[in-house]
């Protein structure tokens, strides 16, 4: 009898514990625009299953990554034999206008206005477009449904007509061209699991370069036209803990493209041969104390197959990589860039916060015709430091208005203001 007593007691304890931890109901509170049926598709916890704190934590973090959600918390309530798990949702305002102001390459005033809805129909679809005046007119429209088919599969489409004045860096000197690219792109989105996701895309692009100036270079083309197909693959590893403006964790994003020119045999298109490019961004965030956030981004990019082309794919620019350097300062066929900054919240009340930041941006480029050693020999290195501030609306998606001023450290460096919406990275 004594031999049977211990197993029986263990069985009863385990049975009682499992019953005690079983979630009989799953509820959502605070939903206004977001559909509950959409969230139930995404979360991994289900009613009438044993409570799993790891799954609950993953659900909370996944909900907080959605554009339509500002914050999410969980609570468990017990009534008799029933246990109810509640996800409390604080929604974002997701119809976002945008404005970007800059100096065009000809010294004139340039601007870009946009409007995007990030929670269309309550299931986090994206719909939006932009109009830009940067010497010439450009526009684009975008639609994306990341979870159209399931919690793992989605699609996206876009069309853009971009026209800009672009400096092209020939050996004999810099000349400006009117660059136009009309592109239509389709993407397939896939989420492997909570931390791993990927995109596969293909786009058809019609490009043209037309000389824009008074004195063309002898032997250099006055105009080029090319049709091309771009095959793109992207993989992202995301492990983030988000608490409004504070972020802790790591993102690694790897993007590769194969660019195939469909009329590369036509006269003058020898500069536009097929090539492969890749870019890897490793971003790390660390929460420091109660009000600090350290953020760093290491970017490495390279192209193969167009090493001698003056129409190099990677651009040195204020808005992309080094703050204060200027607008489309240089081009390269490879780039190595490090951005690091400390963000500190000086004021926070309710929905509003003010952050200050101090940063260092450094990078080097491989110019057309050079080898990879140029990334490390100092001949193309740029080093900038600076300060800035952010005005943050905590309940509007990506509503971070930033203003930075970058100071060039090396000789003959420029200084400049950089304005934008959203954190720099």
Short mmCIF file of C-alpha atoms in Angstrom, two decimals:
data_model
loop_
_atom_site.label_atom_id
_atom_site.label_comp_id
_atom_site.label_asym_id
_atom_site.label_seq_id
_atom_site.Cartn_x
_atom_site.Cartn_y
_atom_site.Cartn_z
CA UNK A 1 0.00 0.00 0.00
CA UNK A 2 2.83 2.40 0.92
CA UNK A 3 4.47 1.65 -2.42
CA UNK A 4 1.36 2.92 -4.24
CA UNK A 5 0.91 6.03 -2.11
CA UNK A 6 3.84 8.07 -3.44
CA UNK A 7 3.02 7.57 -7.18
CA UNK A 8 -0.61 8.47 -6.48
CA UNK A 9 0.38 11.66 -4.69
CA UNK A 10 2.70 12.65 -7.53
CA UNK A 11 -0.02 11.97 -10.09
CA UNK A 12 -2.53 14.06 -8.17
CA UNK A 13 -0.08 16.96 -7.81
CA UNK A 14 0.82 16.94 -11.47
CA UNK A 15 -2.81 16.61 -12.53
CA UNK A 16 -3.84 19.42 -10.23
CA UNK A 17 -1.00 21.66 -11.42
CA UNK A 18 -1.85 21.12 -15.10
CA UNK A 19 -5.50 21.83 -14.41
CA UNK A 20 -4.54 24.94 -12.50
CA UNK A 21 -2.40 26.23 -15.37
CA UNK A 22 -4.88 25.52 -18.16
CA UNK A 23 -6.14 28.59 -20.01
CA UNK A 24 -9.84 28.24 -20.71
CA UNK A 25 -10.37 31.62 -22.41
CA UNK A 26 -8.25 34.04 -24.45
CA UNK A 27 -9.52 37.62 -24.68
CA UNK A 28 -8.34 40.94 -26.13
CA UNK A 29 -8.99 44.33 -24.58
CA UNK A 30 -8.52 47.83 -25.98
CA UNK A 31 -9.16 47.05 -29.66
CA UNK A 32 -10.69 49.86 -31.69
CA UNK A 33 -9.52 49.55 -35.31
CA UNK A 34 -7.58 46.29 -35.21
CA UNK A 35 -9.69 43.20 -35.84
CA UNK A 36 -9.70 40.59 -33.10
CA UNK A 37 -9.93 37.78 -35.65
CA UNK A 38 -6.68 39.02 -37.22
CA UNK A 39 -4.82 38.97 -33.89
CA UNK A 40 -6.13 35.48 -33.06
CA UNK A 41 -4.53 34.26 -36.30
CA UNK A 42 -1.15 35.69 -35.26
CA UNK A 43 -0.82 34.72 -31.61
CA UNK A 44 0.39 31.25 -30.67
CA UNK A 45 -1.51 30.83 -27.40
CA UNK A 46 -4.88 29.13 -27.81
CA UNK A 47 -7.81 28.61 -25.47
CA UNK A 48 -8.06 25.26 -23.67
CA UNK A 49 -4.30 24.75 -23.64
CA UNK A 50 -1.78 24.67 -20.80
CA UNK A 51 -0.40 28.08 -19.89
CA UNK A 52 3.07 28.61 -21.42
CA UNK A 53 4.86 31.77 -20.27
CA UNK A 54 7.36 31.56 -23.15
CA UNK A 55 4.58 31.57 -25.76
CA UNK A 56 2.83 34.43 -23.98
CA UNK A 57 6.02 36.50 -23.99
CA UNK A 58 6.51 35.82 -27.70
CA UNK A 59 2.91 36.82 -28.41
CA UNK A 60 3.37 40.11 -26.55
CA UNK A 61 6.55 40.95 -28.42
CA UNK A 62 5.02 40.04 -31.77
CA UNK A 63 1.98 42.21 -31.07
CA UNK A 64 4.20 45.16 -30.15
CA UNK A 65 6.03 44.88 -33.47
CA UNK A 66 2.83 45.40 -35.45
CA UNK A 67 2.44 48.95 -36.82
CA UNK A 68 -1.11 49.11 -35.46
CA UNK A 69 -0.11 48.44 -31.85
CA UNK A 70 1.76 50.84 -29.57
CA UNK A 71 2.01 48.50 -26.58
CA UNK A 72 0.68 45.18 -25.28
CA UNK A 73 0.53 43.50 -21.88
CA UNK A 74 -0.88 40.24 -20.53
CA UNK A 75 -2.89 39.34 -17.42
CA UNK A 76 -4.39 36.12 -16.08
CA UNK A 77 -7.71 36.09 -14.18
CA UNK A 78 -9.15 33.15 -12.22
CA UNK A 79 -12.85 32.60 -11.60
CA UNK A 80 -13.70 29.22 -10.12
CA UNK A 81 -12.13 26.60 -12.33
CA UNK A 82 -11.70 28.98 -15.26
CA UNK A 83 -8.55 30.90 -16.09
CA UNK A 84 -8.76 33.75 -18.61
CA UNK A 85 -5.68 35.11 -20.36
CA UNK A 86 -6.18 38.72 -21.44
CA UNK A 87 -4.01 40.61 -23.92
CA UNK A 88 -4.41 44.32 -23.24
CA UNK A 89 -3.77 46.30 -26.41
CA UNK A 90 -2.90 49.97 -26.79
CA UNK A 91 -3.34 50.88 -30.43
CA UNK A 92 -1.31 53.24 -32.60
CA UNK A 93 -2.75 55.91 -34.85
CA UNK A 94 -1.57 54.62 -38.22
CA UNK A 95 -2.60 57.12 -40.92
CA UNK A 96 0.73 58.91 -41.20
CA UNK A 97 1.50 61.95 -43.36
CA UNK A 98 5.15 62.59 -44.10
CA UNK A 99 7.30 65.53 -45.12
CA UNK A 100 11.00 65.56 -45.97
CA UNK A 101 12.86 68.73 -46.83
CA UNK A 102 16.34 68.86 -48.33
CA UNK A 103 18.62 70.69 -50.74
CA UNK A 104 18.60 69.33 -54.26
CA UNK A 105 21.79 68.58 -56.18
CA UNK A 106 21.41 71.86 -58.11
CA UNK A 107 21.16 73.83 -54.85
CA UNK A 108 17.41 74.37 -55.09
CA UNK A 109 14.71 73.53 -52.55
CA UNK A 110 13.59 69.90 -52.60
CA UNK A 111 10.76 68.20 -50.74
CA UNK A 112 8.89 64.92 -50.47
CA UNK A 113 5.33 64.53 -49.18
CA UNK A 114 3.70 61.20 -48.43
CA UNK A 115 0.76 59.54 -46.75
CA UNK A 116 0.60 55.94 -45.56
CA UNK A 117 -1.98 53.83 -43.76
CA UNK A 118 -0.29 51.02 -41.82
CA UNK A 119 -3.40 49.28 -40.48
CA UNK A 120 -5.77 49.21 -43.42
CA UNK A 121 -9.00 47.26 -42.71
CA UNK A 122 -7.74 46.50 -39.21
CA UNK A 123 -5.32 43.75 -40.27
CA UNK A 124 -2.10 45.75 -40.68
CA UNK A 125 -2.19 46.11 -44.43
CA UNK A 126 -0.07 48.96 -45.80
CA UNK A 127 -1.35 51.38 -48.43
CA UNK A 128 0.25 54.67 -49.39
CA UNK A 129 2.17 56.82 -51.79
CA UNK A 130 4.48 59.80 -52.16
CA UNK A 131 5.16 62.77 -54.38
CA UNK A 132 8.65 64.26 -54.56
CA UNK A 133 10.04 67.42 -56.13
CA UNK A 134 13.82 67.13 -56.38
CA UNK A 135 14.72 69.18 -59.47
CA UNK A 136 12.22 66.91 -61.28
CA UNK A 137 8.95 65.23 -60.28
CA UNK A 138 8.69 61.70 -58.85
CA UNK A 139 5.91 59.61 -57.35
CA UNK A 140 5.17 56.11 -56.08
CA UNK A 141 2.35 53.93 -54.73
CA UNK A 142 2.64 50.90 -52.40
CA UNK A 143 0.40 48.12 -51.12
CA UNK A 144 1.40 45.29 -48.81
CA UNK A 145 -0.54 42.59 -46.97
CA UNK A 146 1.98 40.65 -44.86
CA UNK A 147 -0.59 38.12 -43.61
CA UNK A 148 -2.91 37.71 -46.59
CA UNK A 149 -2.80 33.91 -46.80
CA UNK A 150 -1.95 32.97 -43.20
CA UNK A 151 0.16 34.07 -40.25
CA UNK A 152 3.23 33.13 -42.36
CA UNK A 153 2.51 34.23 -45.95
CA UNK A 154 1.81 37.60 -47.55
CA UNK A 155 2.41 39.70 -50.68
CA UNK A 156 3.24 43.25 -51.67
CA UNK A 157 3.23 45.41 -54.83
CA UNK A 158 4.63 48.82 -55.70
CA UNK A 159 5.05 51.18 -58.64
CA UNK A 160 7.51 54.08 -58.71
CA UNK A 161 8.44 56.73 -61.24
CA UNK A 162 11.59 58.46 -59.95
CA UNK A 163 13.35 61.29 -61.77
CA UNK A 164 16.37 63.01 -60.23
CA UNK A 165 19.46 64.99 -61.12
CA UNK A 166 22.29 62.55 -60.44
CA UNK A 167 26.03 63.27 -60.34
CA UNK A 168 28.05 60.62 -62.18
CA UNK A 169 31.69 60.36 -61.15
CA UNK A 170 33.83 59.86 -64.27
CA UNK A 171 37.64 59.85 -64.11
CA UNK A 172 37.68 63.14 -66.05
CA UNK A 173 35.29 64.82 -63.64
CA UNK A 174 31.76 64.89 -62.26
CA UNK A 175 28.86 65.45 -64.65
CA UNK A 176 25.14 65.67 -63.94
CA UNK A 177 22.58 63.45 -65.62
CA UNK A 178 18.79 63.42 -65.60
CA UNK A 179 18.05 59.96 -64.27
CA UNK A 180 14.61 58.35 -64.65
CA UNK A 181 13.57 54.92 -63.38
CA UNK A 182 10.06 53.50 -63.76
CA UNK A 183 9.69 50.28 -61.82
CA UNK A 184 6.96 47.79 -60.94
CA UNK A 185 7.74 45.28 -58.19
CA UNK A 186 6.02 42.29 -56.64
CA UNK A 187 7.10 40.64 -53.38
CA UNK A 188 6.35 37.40 -51.57
CA UNK A 189 6.66 37.66 -47.77
CA UNK A 190 7.30 34.68 -45.53
CA UNK A 191 7.63 34.36 -41.74
CA UNK A 192 9.52 31.23 -40.74
CA UNK A 193 8.91 31.75 -37.03
CA UNK A 194 8.85 34.45 -34.38
CA UNK A 195 12.37 35.72 -35.14
CA UNK A 196 13.05 34.82 -38.79
CA UNK A 197 11.42 36.22 -41.91
CA UNK A 198 12.20 36.60 -45.60
CA UNK A 199 11.15 38.33 -48.82
CA UNK A 200 11.47 37.32 -52.45
CA UNK A 201 10.82 39.96 -55.08
CA UNK A 202 11.13 40.71 -58.77
CA UNK A 203 10.83 44.07 -60.46
CA UNK A 204 10.85 45.33 -64.04
CA UNK A 205 12.62 48.67 -64.48
CA UNK A 206 12.96 51.07 -67.40
CA UNK A 207 15.94 53.36 -66.87
CA UNK A 208 17.31 56.33 -68.76
CA UNK A 209 20.28 58.65 -68.24
CA UNK A 210 20.36 61.96 -70.16
CA UNK A 211 23.22 64.42 -69.94
CA UNK A 212 22.16 67.52 -68.00
CA UNK A 213 24.56 70.42 -68.52
CA UNK A 214 26.49 72.59 -70.96
CA UNK A 215 29.81 70.82 -71.51
CA UNK A 216 29.72 67.04 -71.95
CA UNK A 217 32.86 64.98 -71.53
CA UNK A 218 34.49 63.80 -74.73
CA UNK A 219 33.85 60.10 -75.28
CA UNK A 220 31.26 59.85 -72.49
CA UNK A 221 27.62 59.03 -73.35
CA UNK A 222 25.07 61.82 -73.68
CA UNK A 223 22.22 59.40 -73.01
CA UNK A 224 21.61 55.80 -72.05
CA UNK A 225 18.46 53.71 -71.96
CA UNK A 226 18.08 50.26 -70.47
CA UNK A 227 15.40 47.81 -69.39
CA UNK A 228 16.30 45.50 -66.58
CA UNK A 229 14.97 42.81 -64.29
CA UNK A 230 15.93 42.86 -60.63
CA UNK A 231 15.63 39.65 -58.61
CA UNK A 232 15.78 40.38 -54.90
CA UNK A 233 16.05 38.19 -51.82
CA UNK A 234 16.02 39.39 -48.23
CA UNK A 235 16.37 37.62 -44.91
CA UNK A 236 15.79 39.24 -41.51
CA UNK A 237 16.54 38.02 -38.02
CA UNK A 238 14.58 40.08 -35.47
CA UNK A 239 14.98 39.70 -31.71
CA UNK A 240 13.65 42.89 -30.12
CA UNK A 241 12.03 43.95 -26.89
CA UNK A 242 10.14 47.20 -27.61
CA UNK A 243 8.79 49.57 -24.98
CA UNK A 244 7.62 52.70 -26.81
CA UNK A 245 10.81 54.64 -27.73
CA UNK A 246 13.09 52.16 -25.97
CA UNK A 247 14.41 49.17 -27.91
CA UNK A 248 16.57 46.31 -26.70
CA UNK A 249 17.87 43.53 -28.93
CA UNK A 250 19.29 42.78 -32.37
CA UNK A 251 18.26 42.91 -36.02
CA UNK A 252 20.29 41.43 -38.87
CA UNK A 253 19.07 42.11 -42.39
CA UNK A 254 20.75 40.60 -45.45
CA UNK A 255 19.68 41.69 -48.94
CA UNK A 256 20.99 40.39 -52.25
CA UNK A 257 20.05 41.39 -55.80
CA UNK A 258 20.78 40.15 -59.28
CA UNK A 259 20.38 42.91 -61.87
CA UNK A 260 19.95 41.71 -65.44
CA UNK A 261 19.94 44.24 -68.29
CA UNK A 262 17.67 43.17 -71.13
CA UNK A 263 19.22 45.38 -73.83
CA UNK A 264 22.85 45.44 -72.72
CA UNK A 265 24.13 44.95 -76.30
CA UNK A 266 22.87 48.31 -77.56
CA UNK A 267 25.46 51.06 -78.22
CA UNK A 268 26.44 53.08 -75.17
CA UNK A 269 25.21 50.55 -72.61
CA UNK A 270 28.62 49.05 -71.87
CA UNK A 271 28.48 50.88 -68.53
CA UNK A 272 25.29 49.00 -67.59
CA UNK A 273 26.31 45.35 -67.53
CA UNK A 274 24.67 42.66 -65.38
CA UNK A 275 25.86 42.53 -61.79
CA UNK A 276 25.16 41.11 -58.34
CA UNK A 277 24.99 43.17 -55.16
CA UNK A 278 24.48 42.44 -51.50
CA UNK A 279 24.08 44.45 -48.31
CA UNK A 280 24.13 43.34 -44.69
CA UNK A 281 22.92 45.54 -41.83
CA UNK A 282 23.65 44.41 -38.28
CA UNK A 283 21.79 46.62 -35.78
CA UNK A 284 22.09 46.31 -32.01
CA UNK A 285 20.10 48.18 -29.37
CA UNK A 286 20.82 48.26 -25.65
CA UNK A 287 18.58 49.82 -22.99
CA UNK A 288 20.73 51.73 -20.49
CA UNK A 289 19.17 52.57 -17.16
CA UNK A 290 15.65 53.95 -17.22
CA UNK A 291 16.07 56.67 -19.85
CA UNK A 292 19.00 55.71 -22.07
CA UNK A 293 19.25 53.74 -25.30
CA UNK A 294 22.44 52.86 -27.20
CA UNK A 295 21.98 52.02 -30.89
CA UNK A 296 24.60 50.89 -33.41
CA UNK A 297 24.46 49.83 -37.06
CA UNK A 298 27.24 48.14 -39.02
CA UNK A 299 26.65 48.04 -42.79
CA UNK A 300 28.69 46.23 -45.40
CA UNK A 301 27.70 46.39 -49.06
CA UNK A 302 29.38 45.28 -52.27
CA UNK A 303 28.66 44.82 -55.94
CA UNK A 304 30.31 42.37 -58.33
CA UNK A 305 30.28 42.62 -62.12
CA UNK A 306 30.22 46.43 -62.45
CA UNK A 307 33.44 47.35 -60.66
CA UNK A 308 34.51 49.79 -63.42
CA UNK A 309 31.14 51.44 -64.05
CA UNK A 310 30.77 55.12 -63.05
CA UNK A 311 27.08 54.36 -62.46
CA UNK A 312 27.94 52.72 -59.15
CA UNK A 313 25.03 51.47 -57.01
CA UNK A 314 25.98 52.69 -53.52
CA UNK A 315 25.59 56.36 -52.62
CA UNK A 316 27.20 58.51 -49.92
CA UNK A 317 24.30 60.63 -48.70
CA UNK A 318 22.98 62.47 -45.62
CA UNK A 319 19.76 60.51 -45.43
CA UNK A 320 21.28 57.07 -45.96
CA UNK A 321 24.54 56.66 -44.08
CA UNK A 322 26.53 59.68 -42.82
CA UNK A 323 24.79 62.71 -41.35
CA UNK A 324 26.22 66.07 -42.37
CA UNK A 325 28.14 64.87 -45.42
CA UNK A 326 25.73 66.32 -48.00
CA UNK A 327 23.35 65.16 -50.72
CA UNK A 328 24.69 62.39 -53.05
CA UNK A 329 28.32 63.27 -52.43
CA UNK A 330 29.93 60.17 -53.92
CA UNK A 331 29.23 56.74 -55.36
CA UNK A 332 30.94 53.43 -54.87
CA UNK A 333 30.88 49.74 -55.72
CA UNK A 334 31.38 48.75 -52.07
CA UNK A 335 30.79 50.44 -48.72
CA UNK A 336 31.61 49.89 -45.06
CA UNK A 337 29.67 52.11 -42.63
CA UNK A 338 29.33 52.29 -38.85
CA UNK A 339 26.68 54.45 -37.18
CA UNK A 340 26.49 54.59 -33.40
CA UNK A 341 24.51 56.91 -31.15
CA UNK A 342 23.32 57.36 -27.58
CA UNK A 343 19.69 58.42 -27.13
CA UNK A 344 18.50 59.88 -23.85
CA UNK A 345 14.93 60.78 -22.89
CA UNK A 346 14.94 64.20 -21.25
CA UNK A 347 11.19 64.62 -20.96
CA UNK A 348 8.32 62.15 -21.03
CA UNK A 349 4.70 62.61 -20.10
CA UNK A 350 1.72 60.62 -21.34
CA UNK A 351 1.90 60.27 -25.11
CA UNK A 352 4.83 62.66 -25.65
CA UNK A 353 8.60 62.33 -25.22
CA UNK A 354 11.70 64.35 -26.08
CA UNK A 355 14.99 62.61 -26.74
CA UNK A 356 18.45 64.04 -27.23
CA UNK A 357 21.19 62.13 -28.99
CA UNK A 358 24.91 62.22 -29.71
CA UNK A 359 26.29 60.22 -32.63
CA UNK A 360 29.33 59.18 -34.62
CA UNK A 361 29.00 58.18 -38.29
CA UNK A 362 31.99 56.72 -40.12
CA UNK A 363 32.33 55.03 -43.48
CA UNK A 364 34.52 54.29 -46.47
CA UNK A 365 33.77 53.54 -50.13
CA UNK A 366 35.36 51.55 -52.93
CA UNK A 367 35.37 53.81 -55.98
CA UNK A 368 34.78 52.41 -59.48
CA UNK A 369 37.87 50.62 -60.74
CA UNK A 370 39.45 50.26 -57.29
CA UNK A 371 39.93 47.10 -55.22
CA UNK A 372 38.55 46.25 -51.79
CA UNK A 373 41.72 47.54 -50.12
CA UNK A 374 40.41 51.08 -50.57
CA UNK A 375 37.85 50.41 -47.84
CA UNK A 376 40.70 50.24 -45.33
CA UNK A 377 43.51 52.50 -46.64
CA UNK A 378 41.87 55.77 -45.53
CA UNK A 379 41.66 57.44 -48.97
CA UNK A 380 37.86 57.39 -49.05
CA UNK A 381 37.08 57.44 -45.32
CA UNK A 382 34.53 59.92 -43.92
CA UNK A 383 34.18 60.59 -40.19
CA UNK A 384 31.42 62.73 -38.70
CA UNK A 385 30.08 63.35 -35.23
CA UNK A 386 27.09 65.33 -34.12
CA UNK A 387 24.12 65.92 -31.88
CA UNK A 388 20.39 66.08 -32.36
CA UNK A 389 16.99 65.71 -30.81
CA UNK A 390 13.79 63.74 -31.36
CA UNK A 391 10.15 64.70 -30.77
CA UNK A 392 8.21 61.48 -30.22
CA UNK A 393 4.48 60.78 -30.23
CA UNK A 394 4.27 57.45 -28.43
CA UNK A 395 0.85 56.47 -29.84
CA UNK A 396 1.37 57.27 -33.52
CA UNK A 397 3.27 54.66 -35.47
CA UNK A 398 6.81 55.80 -36.35
CA UNK A 399 6.02 59.37 -35.26
CA UNK A 400 9.61 60.33 -34.44
CA UNK A 401 10.56 63.74 -35.80
CA UNK A 402 14.35 63.95 -35.84
CA UNK A 403 16.81 66.76 -36.41
CA UNK A 404 20.57 66.10 -36.41
CA UNK A 405 23.59 68.29 -37.07
CA UNK A 406 26.74 66.53 -38.25
CA UNK A 407 30.26 67.94 -37.97
CA UNK A 408 32.99 66.72 -40.32
CA UNK A 409 36.15 65.81 -38.41
CA UNK A 410 38.65 65.47 -41.26
CA UNK A 411 40.03 68.36 -43.33
CA UNK A 412 37.78 69.97 -45.96
CA UNK A 413 34.74 68.25 -44.48
CA UNK A 414 31.28 69.78 -44.61
CA UNK A 415 28.77 70.31 -41.82
CA UNK A 416 25.04 70.04 -42.19
CA UNK A 417 21.54 69.56 -40.83
CA UNK A 418 19.61 66.35 -41.48
CA UNK A 419 15.85 66.25 -40.92
CA UNK A 420 13.59 63.23 -41.19
CA UNK A 421 10.76 61.15 -39.76
CA UNK A 422 11.53 57.96 -37.87
CA UNK A 423 14.74 57.08 -36.08
CA UNK A 424 17.82 57.17 -38.33
CA UNK A 425 18.11 53.40 -37.85
#
